[in-house]
Coordinates of C-alpha atoms and ligand atoms in Angstrom, one line a residue:
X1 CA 44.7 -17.7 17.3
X2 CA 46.3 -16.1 20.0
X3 CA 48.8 -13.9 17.9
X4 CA 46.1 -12.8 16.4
X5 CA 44.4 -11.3 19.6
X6 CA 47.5 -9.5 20.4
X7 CA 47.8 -8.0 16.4
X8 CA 44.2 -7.2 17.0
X9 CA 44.6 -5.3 20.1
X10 CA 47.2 -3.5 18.7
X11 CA 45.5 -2.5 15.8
X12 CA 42.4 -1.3 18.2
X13 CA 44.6 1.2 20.2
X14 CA 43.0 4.2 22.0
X15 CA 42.2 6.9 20.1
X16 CA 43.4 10.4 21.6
X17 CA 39.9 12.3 19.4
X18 CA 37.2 10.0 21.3
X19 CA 36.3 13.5 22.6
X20 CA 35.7 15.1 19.1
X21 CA 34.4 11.5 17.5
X22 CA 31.9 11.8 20.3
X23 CA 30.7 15.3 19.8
X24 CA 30.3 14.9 15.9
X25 CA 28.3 11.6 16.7
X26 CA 25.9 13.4 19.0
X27 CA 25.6 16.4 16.4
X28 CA 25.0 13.8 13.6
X29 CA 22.4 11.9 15.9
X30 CA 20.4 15.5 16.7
X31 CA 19.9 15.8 13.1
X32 CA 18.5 12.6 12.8
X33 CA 15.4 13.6 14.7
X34 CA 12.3 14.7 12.7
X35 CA 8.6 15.5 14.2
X36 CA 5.2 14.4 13.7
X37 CA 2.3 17.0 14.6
X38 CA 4.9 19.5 15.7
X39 CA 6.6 17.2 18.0
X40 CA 10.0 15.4 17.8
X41 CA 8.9 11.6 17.1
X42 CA 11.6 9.7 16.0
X43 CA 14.8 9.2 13.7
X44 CA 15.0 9.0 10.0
X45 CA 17.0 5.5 9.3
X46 CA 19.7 7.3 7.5
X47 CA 20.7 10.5 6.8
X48 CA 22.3 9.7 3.3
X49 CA 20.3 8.3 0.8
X50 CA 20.3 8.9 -3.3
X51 CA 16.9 10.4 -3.3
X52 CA 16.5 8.8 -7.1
X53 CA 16.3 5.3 -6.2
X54 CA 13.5 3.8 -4.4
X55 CA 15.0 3.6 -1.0
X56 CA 13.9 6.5 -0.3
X57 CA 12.2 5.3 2.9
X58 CA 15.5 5.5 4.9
X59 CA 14.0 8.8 5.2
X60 CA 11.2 7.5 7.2
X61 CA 11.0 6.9 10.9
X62 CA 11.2 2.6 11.3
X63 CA 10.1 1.1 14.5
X64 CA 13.1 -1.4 14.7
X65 CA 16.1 1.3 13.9
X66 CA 14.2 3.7 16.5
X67 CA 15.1 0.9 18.9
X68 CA 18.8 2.4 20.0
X69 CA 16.8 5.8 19.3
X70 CA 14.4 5.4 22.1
X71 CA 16.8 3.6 24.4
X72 CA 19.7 6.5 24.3
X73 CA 17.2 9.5 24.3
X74 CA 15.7 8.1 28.0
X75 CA 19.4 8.0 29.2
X76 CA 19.5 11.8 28.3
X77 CA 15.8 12.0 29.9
X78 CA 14.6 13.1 27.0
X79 CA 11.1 11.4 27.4
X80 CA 8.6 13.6 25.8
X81 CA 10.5 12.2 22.3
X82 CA 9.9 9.0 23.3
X83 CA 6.7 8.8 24.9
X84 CA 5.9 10.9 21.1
X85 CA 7.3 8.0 19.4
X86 CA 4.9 5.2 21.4
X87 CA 1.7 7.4 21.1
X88 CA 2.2 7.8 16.9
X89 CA 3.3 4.3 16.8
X90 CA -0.1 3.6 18.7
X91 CA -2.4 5.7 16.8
X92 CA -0.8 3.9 13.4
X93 CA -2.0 0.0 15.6
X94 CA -3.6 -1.2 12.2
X95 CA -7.6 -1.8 12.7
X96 CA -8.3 -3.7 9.4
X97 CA -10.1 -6.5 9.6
X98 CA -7.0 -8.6 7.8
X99 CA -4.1 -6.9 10.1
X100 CA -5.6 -6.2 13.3
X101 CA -2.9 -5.2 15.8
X102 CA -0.1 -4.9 13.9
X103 CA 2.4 -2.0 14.1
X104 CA 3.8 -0.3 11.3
X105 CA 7.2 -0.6 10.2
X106 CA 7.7 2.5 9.7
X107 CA 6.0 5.9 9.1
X108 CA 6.5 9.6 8.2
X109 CA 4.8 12.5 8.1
X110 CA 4.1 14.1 4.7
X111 CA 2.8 17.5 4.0
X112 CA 0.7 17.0 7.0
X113 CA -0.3 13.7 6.6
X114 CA 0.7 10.5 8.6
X115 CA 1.8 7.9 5.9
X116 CA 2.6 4.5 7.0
X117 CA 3.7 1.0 5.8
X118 CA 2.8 -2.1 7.1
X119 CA 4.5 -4.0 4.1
X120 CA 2.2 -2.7 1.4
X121 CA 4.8 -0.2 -0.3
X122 CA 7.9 -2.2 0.9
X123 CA 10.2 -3.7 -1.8
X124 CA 8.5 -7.3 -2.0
X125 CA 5.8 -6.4 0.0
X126 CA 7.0 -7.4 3.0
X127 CA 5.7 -7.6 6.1
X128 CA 7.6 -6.9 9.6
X129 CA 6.8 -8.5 12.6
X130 CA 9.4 -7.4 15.0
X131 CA 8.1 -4.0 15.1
X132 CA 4.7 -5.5 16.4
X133 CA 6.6 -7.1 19.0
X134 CA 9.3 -3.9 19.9
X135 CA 6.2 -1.7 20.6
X136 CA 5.3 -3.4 24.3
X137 CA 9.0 -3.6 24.5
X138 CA 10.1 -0.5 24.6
X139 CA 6.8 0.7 26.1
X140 CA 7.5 -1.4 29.0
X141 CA 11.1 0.0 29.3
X142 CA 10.0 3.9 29.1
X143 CA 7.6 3.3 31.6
X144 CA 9.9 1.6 33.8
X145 CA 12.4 3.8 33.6
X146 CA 10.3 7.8 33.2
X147 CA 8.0 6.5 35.7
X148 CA 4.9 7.3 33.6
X149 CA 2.8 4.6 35.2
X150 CA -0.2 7.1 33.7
X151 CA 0.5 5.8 30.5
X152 CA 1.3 2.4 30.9
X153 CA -2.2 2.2 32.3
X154 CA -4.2 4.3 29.9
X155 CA -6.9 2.9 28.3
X156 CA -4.8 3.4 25.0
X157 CA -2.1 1.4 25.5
X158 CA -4.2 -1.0 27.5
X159 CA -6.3 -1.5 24.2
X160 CA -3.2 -1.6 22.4
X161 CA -1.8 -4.5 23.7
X162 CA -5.3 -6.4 24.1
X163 CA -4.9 -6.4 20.1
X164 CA -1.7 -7.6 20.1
X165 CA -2.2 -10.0 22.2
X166 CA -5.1 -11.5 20.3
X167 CA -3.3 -11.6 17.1
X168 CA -0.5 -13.1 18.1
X169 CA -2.1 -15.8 21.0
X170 CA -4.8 -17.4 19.4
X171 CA -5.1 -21.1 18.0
X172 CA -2.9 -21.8 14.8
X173 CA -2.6 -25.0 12.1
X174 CA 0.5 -25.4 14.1
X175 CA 0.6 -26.8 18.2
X176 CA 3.3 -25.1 19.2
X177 CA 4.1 -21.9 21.1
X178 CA 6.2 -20.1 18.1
X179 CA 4.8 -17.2 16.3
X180 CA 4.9 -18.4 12.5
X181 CA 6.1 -15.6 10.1
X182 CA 6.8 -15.6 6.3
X183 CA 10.4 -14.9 4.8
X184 CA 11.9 -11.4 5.6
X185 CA 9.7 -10.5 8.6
X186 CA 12.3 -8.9 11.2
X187 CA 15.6 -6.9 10.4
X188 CA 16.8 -9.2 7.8
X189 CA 13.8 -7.9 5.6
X190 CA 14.6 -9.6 2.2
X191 CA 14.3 -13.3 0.8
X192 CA 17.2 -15.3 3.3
X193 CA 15.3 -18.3 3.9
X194 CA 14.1 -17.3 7.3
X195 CA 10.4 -18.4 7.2
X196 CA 9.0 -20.4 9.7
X197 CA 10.0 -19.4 13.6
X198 CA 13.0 -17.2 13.3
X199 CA 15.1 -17.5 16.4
X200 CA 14.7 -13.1 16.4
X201 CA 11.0 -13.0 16.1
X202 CA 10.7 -16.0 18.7
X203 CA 12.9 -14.2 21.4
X204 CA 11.1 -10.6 20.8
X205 CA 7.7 -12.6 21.1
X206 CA 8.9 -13.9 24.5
X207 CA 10.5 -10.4 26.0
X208 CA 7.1 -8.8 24.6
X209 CA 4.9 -11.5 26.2
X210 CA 7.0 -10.5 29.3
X211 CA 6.4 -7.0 28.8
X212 CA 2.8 -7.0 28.3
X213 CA 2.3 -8.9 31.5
X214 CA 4.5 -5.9 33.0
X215 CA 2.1 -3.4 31.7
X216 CA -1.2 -5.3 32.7
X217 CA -0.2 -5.6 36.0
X218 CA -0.2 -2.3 36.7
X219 CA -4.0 -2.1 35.7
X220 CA -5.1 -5.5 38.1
X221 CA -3.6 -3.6 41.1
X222 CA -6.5 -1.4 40.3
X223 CA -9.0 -3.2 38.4
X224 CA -11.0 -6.4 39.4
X225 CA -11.6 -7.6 35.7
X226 CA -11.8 -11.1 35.0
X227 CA -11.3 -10.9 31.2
X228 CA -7.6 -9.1 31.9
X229 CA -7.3 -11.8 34.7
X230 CA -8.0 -14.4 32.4
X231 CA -5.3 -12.3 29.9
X232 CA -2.5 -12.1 32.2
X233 CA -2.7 -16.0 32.4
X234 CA -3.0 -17.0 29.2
X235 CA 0.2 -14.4 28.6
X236 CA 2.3 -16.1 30.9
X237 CA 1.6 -19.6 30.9
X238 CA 2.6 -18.8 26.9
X239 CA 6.2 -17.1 27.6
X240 CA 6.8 -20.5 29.8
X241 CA 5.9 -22.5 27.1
X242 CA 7.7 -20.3 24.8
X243 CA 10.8 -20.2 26.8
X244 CA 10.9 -24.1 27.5
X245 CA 10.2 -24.8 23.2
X246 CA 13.0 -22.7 22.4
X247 CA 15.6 -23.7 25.1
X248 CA 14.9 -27.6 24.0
X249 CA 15.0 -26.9 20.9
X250 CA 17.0 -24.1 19.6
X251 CA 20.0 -24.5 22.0
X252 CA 23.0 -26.5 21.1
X253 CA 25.9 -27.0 22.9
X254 CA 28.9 -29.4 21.8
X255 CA 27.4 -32.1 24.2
X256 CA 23.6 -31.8 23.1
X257 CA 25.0 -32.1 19.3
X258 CA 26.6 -35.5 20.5
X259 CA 23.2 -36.4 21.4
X260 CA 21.3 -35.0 18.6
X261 CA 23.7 -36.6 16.3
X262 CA 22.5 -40.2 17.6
X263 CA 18.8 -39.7 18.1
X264 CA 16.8 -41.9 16.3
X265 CA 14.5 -40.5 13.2
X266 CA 11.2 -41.5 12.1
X267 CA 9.5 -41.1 15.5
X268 CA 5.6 -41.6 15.5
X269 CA 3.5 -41.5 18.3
X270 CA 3.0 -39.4 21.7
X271 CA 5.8 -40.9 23.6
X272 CA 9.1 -40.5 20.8
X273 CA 10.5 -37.6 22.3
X274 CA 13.6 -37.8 21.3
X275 CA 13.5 -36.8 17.8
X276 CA 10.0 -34.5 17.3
X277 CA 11.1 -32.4 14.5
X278 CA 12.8 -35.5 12.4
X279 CA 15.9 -34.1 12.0
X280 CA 18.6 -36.5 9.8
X281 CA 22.2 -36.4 11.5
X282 CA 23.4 -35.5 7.9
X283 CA 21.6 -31.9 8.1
X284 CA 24.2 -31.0 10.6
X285 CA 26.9 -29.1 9.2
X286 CA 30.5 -30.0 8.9
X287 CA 31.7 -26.0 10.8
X288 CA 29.5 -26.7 13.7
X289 CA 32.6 -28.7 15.7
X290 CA 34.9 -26.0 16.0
X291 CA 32.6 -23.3 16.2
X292 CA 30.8 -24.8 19.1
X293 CA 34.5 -25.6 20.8
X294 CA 33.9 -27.6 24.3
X295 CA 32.5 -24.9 26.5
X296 CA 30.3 -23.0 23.7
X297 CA 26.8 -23.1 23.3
X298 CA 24.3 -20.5 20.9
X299 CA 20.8 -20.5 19.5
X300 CA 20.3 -22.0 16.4
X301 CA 18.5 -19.5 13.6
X302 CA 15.4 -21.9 13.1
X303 CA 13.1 -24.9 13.7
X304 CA 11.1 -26.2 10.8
X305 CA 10.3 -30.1 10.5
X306 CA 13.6 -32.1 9.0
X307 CA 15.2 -28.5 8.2
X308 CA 16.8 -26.6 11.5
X309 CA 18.8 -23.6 10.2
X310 CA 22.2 -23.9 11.9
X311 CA 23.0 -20.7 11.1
X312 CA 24.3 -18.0 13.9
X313 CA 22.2 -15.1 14.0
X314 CA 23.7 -12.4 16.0
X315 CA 20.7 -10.1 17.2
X316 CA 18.4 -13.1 18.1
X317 CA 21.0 -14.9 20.3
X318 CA 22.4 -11.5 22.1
X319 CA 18.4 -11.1 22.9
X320 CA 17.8 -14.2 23.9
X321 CA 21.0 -13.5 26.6
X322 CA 19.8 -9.8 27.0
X323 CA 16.1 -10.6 28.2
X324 CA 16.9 -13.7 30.0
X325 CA 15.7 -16.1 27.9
X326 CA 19.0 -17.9 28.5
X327 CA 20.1 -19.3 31.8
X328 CA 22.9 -17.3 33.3
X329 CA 25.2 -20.0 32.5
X330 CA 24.1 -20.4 29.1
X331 CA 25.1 -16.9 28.4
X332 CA 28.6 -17.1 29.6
X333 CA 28.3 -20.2 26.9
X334 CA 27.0 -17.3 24.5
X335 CA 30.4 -15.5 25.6
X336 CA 32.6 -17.8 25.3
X337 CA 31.3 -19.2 22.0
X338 CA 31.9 -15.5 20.7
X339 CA 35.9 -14.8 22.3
X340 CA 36.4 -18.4 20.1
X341 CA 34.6 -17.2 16.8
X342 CA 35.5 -13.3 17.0
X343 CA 38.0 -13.7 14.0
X344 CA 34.6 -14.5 12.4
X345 CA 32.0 -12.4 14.2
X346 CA 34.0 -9.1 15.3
X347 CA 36.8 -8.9 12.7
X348 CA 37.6 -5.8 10.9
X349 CA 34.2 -4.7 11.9
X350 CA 32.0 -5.6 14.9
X351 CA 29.7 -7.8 14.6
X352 CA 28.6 -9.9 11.2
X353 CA 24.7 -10.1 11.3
X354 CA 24.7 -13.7 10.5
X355 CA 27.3 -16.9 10.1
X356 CA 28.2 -18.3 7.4
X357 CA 27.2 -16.8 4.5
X358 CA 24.7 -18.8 1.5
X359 CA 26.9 -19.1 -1.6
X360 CA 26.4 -20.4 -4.9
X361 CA 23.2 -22.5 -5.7
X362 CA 22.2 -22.4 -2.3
X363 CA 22.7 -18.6 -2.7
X364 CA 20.6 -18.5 -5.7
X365 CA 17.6 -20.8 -4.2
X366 CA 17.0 -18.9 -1.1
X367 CA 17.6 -15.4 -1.8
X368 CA 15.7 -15.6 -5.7
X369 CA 19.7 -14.4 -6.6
X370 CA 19.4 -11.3 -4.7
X371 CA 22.3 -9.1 -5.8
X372 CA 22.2 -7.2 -2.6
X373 CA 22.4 -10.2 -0.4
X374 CA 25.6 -11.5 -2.0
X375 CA 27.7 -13.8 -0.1
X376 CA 29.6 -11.6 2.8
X377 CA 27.4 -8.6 2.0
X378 CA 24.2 -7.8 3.6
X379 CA 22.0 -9.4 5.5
X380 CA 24.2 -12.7 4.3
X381 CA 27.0 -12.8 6.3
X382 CA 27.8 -8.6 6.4
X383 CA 28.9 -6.3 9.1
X384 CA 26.5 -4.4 10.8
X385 CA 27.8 -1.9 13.5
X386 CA 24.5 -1.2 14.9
X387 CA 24.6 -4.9 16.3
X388 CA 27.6 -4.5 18.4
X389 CA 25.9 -2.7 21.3
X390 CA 22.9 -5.0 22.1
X391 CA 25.7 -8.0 22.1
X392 CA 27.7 -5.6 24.6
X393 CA 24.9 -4.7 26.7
X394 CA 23.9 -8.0 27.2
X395 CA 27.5 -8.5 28.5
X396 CA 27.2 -5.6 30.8
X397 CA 23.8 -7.0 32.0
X398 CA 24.8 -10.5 33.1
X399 CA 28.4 -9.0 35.0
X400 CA 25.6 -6.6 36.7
X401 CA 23.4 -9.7 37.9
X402 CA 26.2 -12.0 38.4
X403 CA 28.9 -10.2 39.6
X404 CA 30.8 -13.4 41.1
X405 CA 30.3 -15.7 38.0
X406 CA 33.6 -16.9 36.1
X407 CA 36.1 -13.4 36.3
X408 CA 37.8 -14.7 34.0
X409 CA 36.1 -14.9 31.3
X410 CA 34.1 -12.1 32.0
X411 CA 37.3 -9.9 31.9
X412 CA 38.1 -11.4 28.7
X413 CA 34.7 -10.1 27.5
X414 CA 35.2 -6.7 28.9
X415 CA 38.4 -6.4 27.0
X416 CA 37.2 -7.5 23.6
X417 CA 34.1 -5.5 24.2
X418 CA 36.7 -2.6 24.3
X419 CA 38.5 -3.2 21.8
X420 CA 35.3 -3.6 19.6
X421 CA 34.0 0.1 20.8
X422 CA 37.9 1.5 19.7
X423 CA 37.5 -0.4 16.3
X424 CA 34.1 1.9 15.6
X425 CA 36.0 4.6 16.9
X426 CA 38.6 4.8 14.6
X427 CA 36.8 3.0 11.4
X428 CA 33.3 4.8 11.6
X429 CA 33.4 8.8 11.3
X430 CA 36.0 7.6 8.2
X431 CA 33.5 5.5 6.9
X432 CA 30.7 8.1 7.0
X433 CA 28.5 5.8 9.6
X434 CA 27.8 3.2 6.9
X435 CA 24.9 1.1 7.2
X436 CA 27.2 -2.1 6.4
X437 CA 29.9 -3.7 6.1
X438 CA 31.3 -5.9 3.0
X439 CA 33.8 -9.5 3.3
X440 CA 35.2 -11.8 5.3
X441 CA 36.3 -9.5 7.5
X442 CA 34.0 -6.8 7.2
X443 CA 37.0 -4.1 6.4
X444 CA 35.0 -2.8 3.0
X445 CA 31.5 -0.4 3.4
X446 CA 28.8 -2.1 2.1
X447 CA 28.1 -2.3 -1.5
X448 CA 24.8 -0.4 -1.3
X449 CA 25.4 1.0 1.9
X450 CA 23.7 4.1 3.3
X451 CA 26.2 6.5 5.1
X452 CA 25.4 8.6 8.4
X453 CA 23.0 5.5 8.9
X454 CA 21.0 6.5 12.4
X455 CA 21.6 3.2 14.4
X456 CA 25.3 3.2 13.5
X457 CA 25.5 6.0 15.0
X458 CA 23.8 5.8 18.2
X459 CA 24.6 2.1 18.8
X460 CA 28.0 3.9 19.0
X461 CA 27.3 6.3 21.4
X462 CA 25.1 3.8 23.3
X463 CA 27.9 1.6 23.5
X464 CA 30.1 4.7 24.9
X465 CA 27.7 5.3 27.3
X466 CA 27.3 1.9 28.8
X467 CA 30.9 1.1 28.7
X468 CA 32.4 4.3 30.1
X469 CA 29.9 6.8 31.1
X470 CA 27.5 4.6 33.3
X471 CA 27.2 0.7 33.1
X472 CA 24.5 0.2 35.8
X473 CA 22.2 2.0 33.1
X474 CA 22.2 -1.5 31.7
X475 CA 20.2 -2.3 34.1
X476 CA 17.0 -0.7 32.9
X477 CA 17.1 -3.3 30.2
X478 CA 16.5 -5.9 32.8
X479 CA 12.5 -6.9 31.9
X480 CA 12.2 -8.7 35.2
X481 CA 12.7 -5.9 37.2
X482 CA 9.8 -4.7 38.4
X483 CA 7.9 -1.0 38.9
X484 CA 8.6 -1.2 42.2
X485 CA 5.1 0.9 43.0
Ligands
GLC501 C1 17.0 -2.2 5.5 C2 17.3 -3.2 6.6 C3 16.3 -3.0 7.7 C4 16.2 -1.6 8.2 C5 16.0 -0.6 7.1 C6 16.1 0.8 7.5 O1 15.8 -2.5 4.9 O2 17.3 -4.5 6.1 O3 16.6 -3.9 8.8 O4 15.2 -1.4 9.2 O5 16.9 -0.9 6.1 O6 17.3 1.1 8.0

């Protein structure tokens, strides 16, 4: 392992045209901006598309790729763009009687008209439910950070998140404090057998419970209401909840696994706690040992009765460090578990989306044989570049509100964080700012890939930004911080 860190940070070496790279990338990323009602809005998903085929929606503005968007466009102050973006989004808050509340996934305007999709033209139908949770997310965020208390407490957004919140916190078949979604609900959009609580969906739920207490808050300094009173509890007696389900049971460490292994099964009755979900020892799977090392510890992709999904899911556990979900010394668990697996995760091509791959039968079962979700391809076990930033920020983040913790390790991170950013560097404007990458090391584009793809591209330059222009920009990432008004 260690002569391979060295090859690797050989191979990673400076480039002297970071000047020019950057430039291009910013030119690229203007381009990508399209209006609504004769206002900037948003970012197409990719520039590049064969307009014969049928993904011709990657010329549409999606709520989840317009996540980096909105971020990078309030570093450069440009708020009108994104307060644009929240107010469409808002005026697209479904009102049918079946869909109340939910955002779209994505939307463009067409010969005047505001068309939208909420799954209902999607390949498969599909139906996103990250984008539903972004919204309060990333309102929460531009309001922090512009200052525009105004709109936070407008009776618009207000409303907005009243709907949210009652279709996502209301009674369920199911006791628990998860958000139940079908297969394909969040970035990984297409059959990958991750129905149920998805470790992604779980963690936006919690960082948007979180936000939407942020934004009511700012109302019951003014108000005396005992309905939004009665709200705000509700909300965050749910996150705790939330936050205690999902750190008992999606977070495994090599010594929890020694006593998961050895729990009893068949537990009936109020007071077995040791085994809720009856989980057989034999569902563990034979790479968790070395993955997991001593000192590693991660978020498993899923809890369903008797079926946890052991998979590593790369957005959902940099979240989960990101908004705090994880104890600070849980992340530098997340960090450490990464440095050990980055032959796996970073590779050729930071960072894979998801570890290991489904081949063979399996493949078949779960994906319905989906050509485009081949083993090492895709959403099934591919390398996505837009991913690398959120992992780096939430690096960034904890050395901001832990500066003393472990310097060790945290320079380690630092370093392969770097080397990571000159890897895009030199591989990306190359590669046309594909979508994804293909293999075991992610070193081939993407089968189907887009090119000039709008999150590669800015998760670029929001990684430059954070890691050499200003890194206590992070901080406006932090959820807990308050207005300060
Ligand atoms: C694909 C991805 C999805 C993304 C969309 C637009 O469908 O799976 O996550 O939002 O493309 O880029």
């Amino acid at each position: 392992m260690p002569t391979r860190f060295t090859e690797q940070s050989q191979r990673f070496r400076p480039n002297s045209n970071e000047g020019q790279v950057l430039q291009k990338a910013r030119e690229h990323f203007e381009a990508t901006l399209i209006g609504v009602q004769g206002e900037l809005a948003g970012s197409v998903a990719a520039m590049e598309h064969r307009r014969s085929d049928d993904a011709l929606n990657y010329g549409e503005i999606f709520l989840r790729d317009n996540v980096p968007v909105m971020i990078y466009l309030m570093l450069e102050g440009r708020f009108a763009i994104v307060k644009q973006f929240l107010s469409v989004s808002l005026e697209l808050q479904s009102t049918n009687v079946q869909t109340r509340g939910v955002f779209p996934t994505s939307f463009v305007e067409e010969e005047g008209e505001l068309v939208a999709d909420y799954g209902q033209r999607s390949i498969g139908r599909i139906t996103s439910v990250d984008a539903s949770l972004w919204w309060p997310i990333l309102c929460w965020i531009y309001v922090k950070r512009s200052g525009d208390v105004d709109f936070g407490r407008s009776p618009e957004v207000q409303r907005g998140l009243q709907l949210l919140l009652d279709l996502v916190l209301h009674p369920s078949f199911e006791g628990t404090p998860v958000l139940f979604v079908p297969d394909c609900a969040f970035m990984i959009d297409r059959p990958m057998d991750v129905w149920g609580a998805p470790l992604e969906v779980e963690v936006l739920l919690f960082a948007a419970l979180r936000s939407c207490v942020g934004l009511m808050e700012l109302c019951q300094r003014h108000e005396n209401s005992v309905l939004l009173a009665e709200r705000l509890r509700l909300s965050r007696q749910w996150t705790h909840d939330l936050r205690q389900f999902l750190l008992k049971h999606y977070w495994v460490t090599s010594k929890t696994m020694q006593v998961l292994r050895r729990r009893p099964t068949e537990q009936y009755g109020e007071n077995q706690h040791h085994n809720e979900f009856n989980v057989q020892p034999q569902v563990i799977p034979d790479w968790l040992q070395d993955w997991l090392e001593n000192r590693g510890g991660y978020m498993i992709g899923n809890m369903r009765t008797g079926r946890p999904d052991f998979r590593f899911y790369s957005l959902g556990n940099s979240l989960a460090s990101l908004f705090g979900l994880l104890t600070a010394p849980q992340q530098r668990a997340l960090f450490r578990l990464v440095l050990h697996n980055r032959d796996h995760l970073m590779a050729q091509m930071p960072m894979r989306i998801c570890h290991p791959p489904m081949e063979g039968v399996e493949w078949e079962n779960k994906t319905g044989s989906d050509p485009k979700n081949w083993p090492w391809s895709y959403h099934n076990g591919g390398h996505w570049p837009s991913l690398l930033w959120f992992f780096g920020a939430s690096i960034l983040l904890h050395e901001r509100l832990n500066p003393q913790a472990d310097v060790l390790l945290m320079g380690q991170m630092k370093t392969l964080l770097d080397e990571c950013y000159w890897s895009h560097l030199n591989q990306l404007p190359r590669q046309q700012w594909a979508e994804y990458f293909d293999g075991p090391t992610g070193t081939w584009v993407g089968q189907q890939s887009r090119t000039y793809q709008t999150w590669t591209i800015v998760g670029f330059l929001l990684m430059h930004h954070f890691l050499h222009v200003n890194p206590d920009d992070v901080l406006m990432l932090n959820l807990d911080e308050s207005m300060g008004h």
